mmCIF file of C-alpha atoms in Angstrom:
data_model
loop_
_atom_site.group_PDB
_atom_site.id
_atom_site.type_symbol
_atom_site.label_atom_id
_atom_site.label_comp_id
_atom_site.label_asym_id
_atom_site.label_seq_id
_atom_site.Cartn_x
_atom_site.Cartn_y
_atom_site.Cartn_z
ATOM 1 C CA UNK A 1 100.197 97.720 106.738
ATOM 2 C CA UNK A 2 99.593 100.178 104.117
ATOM 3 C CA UNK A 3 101.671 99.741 101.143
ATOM 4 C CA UNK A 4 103.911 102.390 101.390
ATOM 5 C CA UNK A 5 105.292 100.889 104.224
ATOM 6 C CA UNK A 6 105.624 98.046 102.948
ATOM 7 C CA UNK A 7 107.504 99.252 100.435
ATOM 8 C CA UNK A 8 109.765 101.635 102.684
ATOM 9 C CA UNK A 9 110.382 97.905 105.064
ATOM 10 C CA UNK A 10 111.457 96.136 101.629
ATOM 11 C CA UNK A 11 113.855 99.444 100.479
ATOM 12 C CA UNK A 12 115.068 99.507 104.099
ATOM 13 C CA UNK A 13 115.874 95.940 104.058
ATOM 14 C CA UNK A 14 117.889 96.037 100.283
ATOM 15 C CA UNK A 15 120.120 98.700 101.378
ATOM 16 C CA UNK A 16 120.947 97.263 104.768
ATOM 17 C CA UNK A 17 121.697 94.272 103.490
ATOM 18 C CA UNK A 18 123.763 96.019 100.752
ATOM 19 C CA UNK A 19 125.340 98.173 103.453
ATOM 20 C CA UNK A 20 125.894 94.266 105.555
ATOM 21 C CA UNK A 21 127.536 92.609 102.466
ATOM 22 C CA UNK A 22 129.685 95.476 101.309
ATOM 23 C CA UNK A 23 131.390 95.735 104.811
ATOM 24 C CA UNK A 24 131.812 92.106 105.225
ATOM 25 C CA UNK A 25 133.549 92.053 101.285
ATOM 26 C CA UNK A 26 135.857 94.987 102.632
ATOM 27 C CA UNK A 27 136.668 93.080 105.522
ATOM 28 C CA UNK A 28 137.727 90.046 104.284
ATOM 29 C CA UNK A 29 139.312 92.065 101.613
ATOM 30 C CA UNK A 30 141.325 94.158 104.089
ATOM 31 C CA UNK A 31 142.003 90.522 106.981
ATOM 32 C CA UNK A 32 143.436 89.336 103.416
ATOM 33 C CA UNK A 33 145.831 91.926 102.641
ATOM 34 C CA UNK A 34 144.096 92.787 99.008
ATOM 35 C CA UNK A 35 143.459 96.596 99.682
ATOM 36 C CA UNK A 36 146.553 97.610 100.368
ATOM 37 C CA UNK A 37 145.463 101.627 100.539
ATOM 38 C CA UNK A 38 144.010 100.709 103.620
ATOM 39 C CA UNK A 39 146.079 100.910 106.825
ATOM 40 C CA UNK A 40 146.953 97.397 108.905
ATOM 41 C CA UNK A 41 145.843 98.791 112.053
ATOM 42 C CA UNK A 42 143.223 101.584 112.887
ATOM 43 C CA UNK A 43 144.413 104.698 114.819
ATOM 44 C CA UNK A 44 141.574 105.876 116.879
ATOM 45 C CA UNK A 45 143.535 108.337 118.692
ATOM 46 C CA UNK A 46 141.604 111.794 117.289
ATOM 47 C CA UNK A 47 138.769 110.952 118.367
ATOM 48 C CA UNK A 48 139.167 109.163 121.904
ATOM 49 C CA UNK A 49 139.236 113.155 123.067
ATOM 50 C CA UNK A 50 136.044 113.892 121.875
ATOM 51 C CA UNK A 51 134.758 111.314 124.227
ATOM 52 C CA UNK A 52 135.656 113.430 127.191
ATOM 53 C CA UNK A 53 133.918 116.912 125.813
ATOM 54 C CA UNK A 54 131.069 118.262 127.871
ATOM 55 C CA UNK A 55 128.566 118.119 124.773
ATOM 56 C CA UNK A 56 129.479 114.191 124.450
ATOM 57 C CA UNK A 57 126.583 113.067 126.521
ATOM 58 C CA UNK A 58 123.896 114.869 125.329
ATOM 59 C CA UNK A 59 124.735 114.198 121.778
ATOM 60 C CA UNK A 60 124.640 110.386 122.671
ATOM 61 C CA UNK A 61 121.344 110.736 124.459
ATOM 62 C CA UNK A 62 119.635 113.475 121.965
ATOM 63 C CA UNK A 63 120.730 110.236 119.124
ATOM 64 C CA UNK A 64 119.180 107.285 121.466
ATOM 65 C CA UNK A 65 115.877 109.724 121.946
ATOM 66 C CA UNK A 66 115.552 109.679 117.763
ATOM 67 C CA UNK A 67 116.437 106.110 117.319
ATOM 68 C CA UNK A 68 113.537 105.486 119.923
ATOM 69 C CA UNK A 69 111.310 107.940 118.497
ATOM 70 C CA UNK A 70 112.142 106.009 114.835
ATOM 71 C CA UNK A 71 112.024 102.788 116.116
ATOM 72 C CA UNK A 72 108.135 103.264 118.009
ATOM 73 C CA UNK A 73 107.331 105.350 114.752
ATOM 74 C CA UNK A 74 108.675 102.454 112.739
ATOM 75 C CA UNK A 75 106.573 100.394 114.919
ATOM 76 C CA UNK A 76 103.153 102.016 114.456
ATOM 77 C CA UNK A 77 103.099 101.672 111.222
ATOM 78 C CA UNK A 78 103.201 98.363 111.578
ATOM 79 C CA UNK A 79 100.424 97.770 113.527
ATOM 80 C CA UNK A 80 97.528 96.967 111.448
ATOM 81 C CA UNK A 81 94.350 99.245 110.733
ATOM 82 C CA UNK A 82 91.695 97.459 108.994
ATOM 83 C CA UNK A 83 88.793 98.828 110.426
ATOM 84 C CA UNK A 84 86.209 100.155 107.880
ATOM 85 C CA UNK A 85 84.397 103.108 109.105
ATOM 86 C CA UNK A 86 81.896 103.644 106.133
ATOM 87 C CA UNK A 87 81.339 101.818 103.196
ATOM 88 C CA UNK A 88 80.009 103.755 99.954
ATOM 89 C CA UNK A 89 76.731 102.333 98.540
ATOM 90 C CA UNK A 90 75.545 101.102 95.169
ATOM 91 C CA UNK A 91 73.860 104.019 93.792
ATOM 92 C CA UNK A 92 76.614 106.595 94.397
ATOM 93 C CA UNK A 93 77.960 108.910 91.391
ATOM 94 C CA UNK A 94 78.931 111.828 90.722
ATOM 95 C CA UNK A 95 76.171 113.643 92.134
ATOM 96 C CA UNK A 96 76.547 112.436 95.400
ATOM 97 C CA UNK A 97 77.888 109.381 97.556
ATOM 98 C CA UNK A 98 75.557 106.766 99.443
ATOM 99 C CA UNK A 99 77.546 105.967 102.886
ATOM 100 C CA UNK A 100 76.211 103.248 105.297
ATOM 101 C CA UNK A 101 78.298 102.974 109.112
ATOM 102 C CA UNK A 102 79.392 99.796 108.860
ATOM 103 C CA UNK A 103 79.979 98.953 112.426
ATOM 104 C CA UNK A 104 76.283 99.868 112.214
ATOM 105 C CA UNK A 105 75.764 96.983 109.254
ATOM 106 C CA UNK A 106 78.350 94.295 111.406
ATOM 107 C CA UNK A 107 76.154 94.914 114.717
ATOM 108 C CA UNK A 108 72.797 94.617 112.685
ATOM 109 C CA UNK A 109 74.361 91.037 111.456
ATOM 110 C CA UNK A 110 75.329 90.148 114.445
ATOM 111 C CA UNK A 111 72.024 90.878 116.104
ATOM 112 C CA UNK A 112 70.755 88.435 113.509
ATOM 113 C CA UNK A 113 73.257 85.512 113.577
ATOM 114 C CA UNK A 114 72.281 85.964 117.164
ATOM 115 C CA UNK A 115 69.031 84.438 116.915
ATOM 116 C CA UNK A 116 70.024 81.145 115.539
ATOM 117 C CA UNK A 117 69.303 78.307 118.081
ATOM 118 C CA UNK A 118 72.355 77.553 119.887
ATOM 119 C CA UNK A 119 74.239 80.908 119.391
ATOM 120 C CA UNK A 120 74.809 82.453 122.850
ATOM 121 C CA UNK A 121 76.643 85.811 121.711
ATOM 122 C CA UNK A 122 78.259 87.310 118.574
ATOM 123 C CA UNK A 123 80.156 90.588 118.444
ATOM 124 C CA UNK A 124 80.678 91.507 114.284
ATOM 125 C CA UNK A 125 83.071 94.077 112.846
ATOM 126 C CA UNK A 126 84.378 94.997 109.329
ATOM 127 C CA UNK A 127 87.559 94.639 108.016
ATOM 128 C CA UNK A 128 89.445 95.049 105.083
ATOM 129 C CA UNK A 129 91.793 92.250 104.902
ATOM 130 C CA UNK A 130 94.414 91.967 102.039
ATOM 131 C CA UNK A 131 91.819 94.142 99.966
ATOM 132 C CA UNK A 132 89.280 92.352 100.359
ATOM 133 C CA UNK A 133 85.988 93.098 102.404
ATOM 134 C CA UNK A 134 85.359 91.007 105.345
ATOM 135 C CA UNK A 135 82.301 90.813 107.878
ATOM 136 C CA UNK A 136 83.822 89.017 111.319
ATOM 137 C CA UNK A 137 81.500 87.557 113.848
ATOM 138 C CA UNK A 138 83.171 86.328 116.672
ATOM 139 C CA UNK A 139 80.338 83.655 117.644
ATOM 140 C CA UNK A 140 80.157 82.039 121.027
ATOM 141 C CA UNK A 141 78.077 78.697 120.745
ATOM 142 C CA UNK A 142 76.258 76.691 123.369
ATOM 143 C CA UNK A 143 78.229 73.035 123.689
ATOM 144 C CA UNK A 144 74.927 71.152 122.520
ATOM 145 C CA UNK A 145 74.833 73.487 119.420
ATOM 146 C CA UNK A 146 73.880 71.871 115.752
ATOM 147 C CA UNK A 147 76.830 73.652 113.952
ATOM 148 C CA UNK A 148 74.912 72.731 111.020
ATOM 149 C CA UNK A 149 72.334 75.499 111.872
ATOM 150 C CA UNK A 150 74.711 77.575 113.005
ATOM 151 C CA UNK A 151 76.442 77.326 109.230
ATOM 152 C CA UNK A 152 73.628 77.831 107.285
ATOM 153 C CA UNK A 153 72.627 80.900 109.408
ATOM 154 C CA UNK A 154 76.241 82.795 108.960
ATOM 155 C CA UNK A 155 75.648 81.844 105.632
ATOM 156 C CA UNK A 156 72.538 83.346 105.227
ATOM 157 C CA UNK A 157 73.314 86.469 106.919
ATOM 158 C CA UNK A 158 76.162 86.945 104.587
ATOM 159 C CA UNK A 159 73.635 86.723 101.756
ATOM 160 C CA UNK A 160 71.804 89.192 103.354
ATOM 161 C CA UNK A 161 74.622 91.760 104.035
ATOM 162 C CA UNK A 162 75.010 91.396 99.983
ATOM 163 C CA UNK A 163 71.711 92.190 99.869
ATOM 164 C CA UNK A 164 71.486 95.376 101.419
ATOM 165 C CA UNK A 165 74.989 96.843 101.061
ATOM 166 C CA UNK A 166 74.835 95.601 97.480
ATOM 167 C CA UNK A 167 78.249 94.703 97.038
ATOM 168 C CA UNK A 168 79.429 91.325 95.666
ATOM 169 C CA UNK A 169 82.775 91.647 97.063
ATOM 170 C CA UNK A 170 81.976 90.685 100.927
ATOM 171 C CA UNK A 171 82.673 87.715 102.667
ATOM 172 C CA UNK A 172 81.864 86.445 106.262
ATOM 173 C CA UNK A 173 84.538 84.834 108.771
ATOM 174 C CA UNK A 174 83.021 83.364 111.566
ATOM 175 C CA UNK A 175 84.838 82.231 115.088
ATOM 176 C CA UNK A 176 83.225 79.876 116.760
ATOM 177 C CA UNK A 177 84.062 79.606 120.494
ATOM 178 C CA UNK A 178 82.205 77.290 122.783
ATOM 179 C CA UNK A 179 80.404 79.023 125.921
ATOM 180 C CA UNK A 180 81.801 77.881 129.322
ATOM 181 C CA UNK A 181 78.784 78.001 131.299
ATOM 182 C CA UNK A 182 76.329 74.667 130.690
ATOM 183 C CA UNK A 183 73.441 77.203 131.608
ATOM 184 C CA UNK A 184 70.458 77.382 129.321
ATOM 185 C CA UNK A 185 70.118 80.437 127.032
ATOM 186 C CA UNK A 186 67.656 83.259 128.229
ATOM 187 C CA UNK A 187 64.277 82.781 127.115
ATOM 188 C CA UNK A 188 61.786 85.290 126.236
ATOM 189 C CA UNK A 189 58.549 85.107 127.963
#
């Protein structure tokens, strides 16, 4: 979530719960008899007719099509984007800006963590999560895997990504999943 919207949900959320409060203080204040400008019972007799006008139905339907419309708008910007398209080099001023792909950089990674010995597939992808750059490698391990090895090359790769992009501030998550199939990796011949 970006943090405009987070700060619209926390807005949103004060003056409902403003809105909540108030009317439950004016009703216990009206049940108890201490605002007396207000009327014992409600007369609702005006506007039962407008119930029955021809326009009545499409006004209630043109209102449920907005409060859908906000309520899947509201929803989209919930749903997280953290993809990182391009990440800006070391190197870049005002003369000009050094951009790498980095789905290019996460594949390239993953190629490599791909080669450790017991590693069966690994699919990699930057993120930014809670501002912080992350490389994921969704790693699928043979069963009889040293995860040892399999540690010390995410690790390593991680160096390396700081190495070539640069950039102190990225970190590696790595999920592990265990292959199903007890068949041997593919060897090269």
């Amino acid at each position: 979530m970006s943090r405009a919207t987070i700060a619209l949900d926390r807005v949103a959320l004060a003056l409902v719960a403003l809105v909540l409060l108030a009317a439950g203080v004016g009703a216990l204040a009206w049940w108890s008899g201490r605002l007396p400008a207000l009327p014992a019972t409600t007369d609702l007799g005006a506007v039962a007719p407008l119930t029955h006008q021809p326009w009545w139905p499409w006004a209630l339907g043109a209102l449920g099509v907005v409060l859908v419309l906000l309520g899947l708008r509201w929803m989209a910007a919930h749903l997280p984007d953290r993809g990182v398209s391009r990440l800006v080099l070391a190197g870049s001023d005002g003369t000009g800006r050094l951009l790498v792909d980095a789905s290019a950089v996460a594949s390239a990674a993953a190629t490599q963590l791909e080669q450790t010995p017991g590693v069966t597939s690994v699919r990699g992808i930057m993120q930014r999560d809670r501002g912080q750059l992350v490389a994921r490698f969704n790693t699928s391990v043979d069963r009889r895997a040293d995860l040892h090895v399999v540690a010390a090359a995410a690790d390593a790769v991680t160096a390396q990504l700081r190495d070539v992009l640069q950039r102190d501030d990225v970190v590696a998550a790595v999920r592990l999943t265990v292959s199903r199939s007890d068949a041997p990796p593919p060897r090269v011949r």
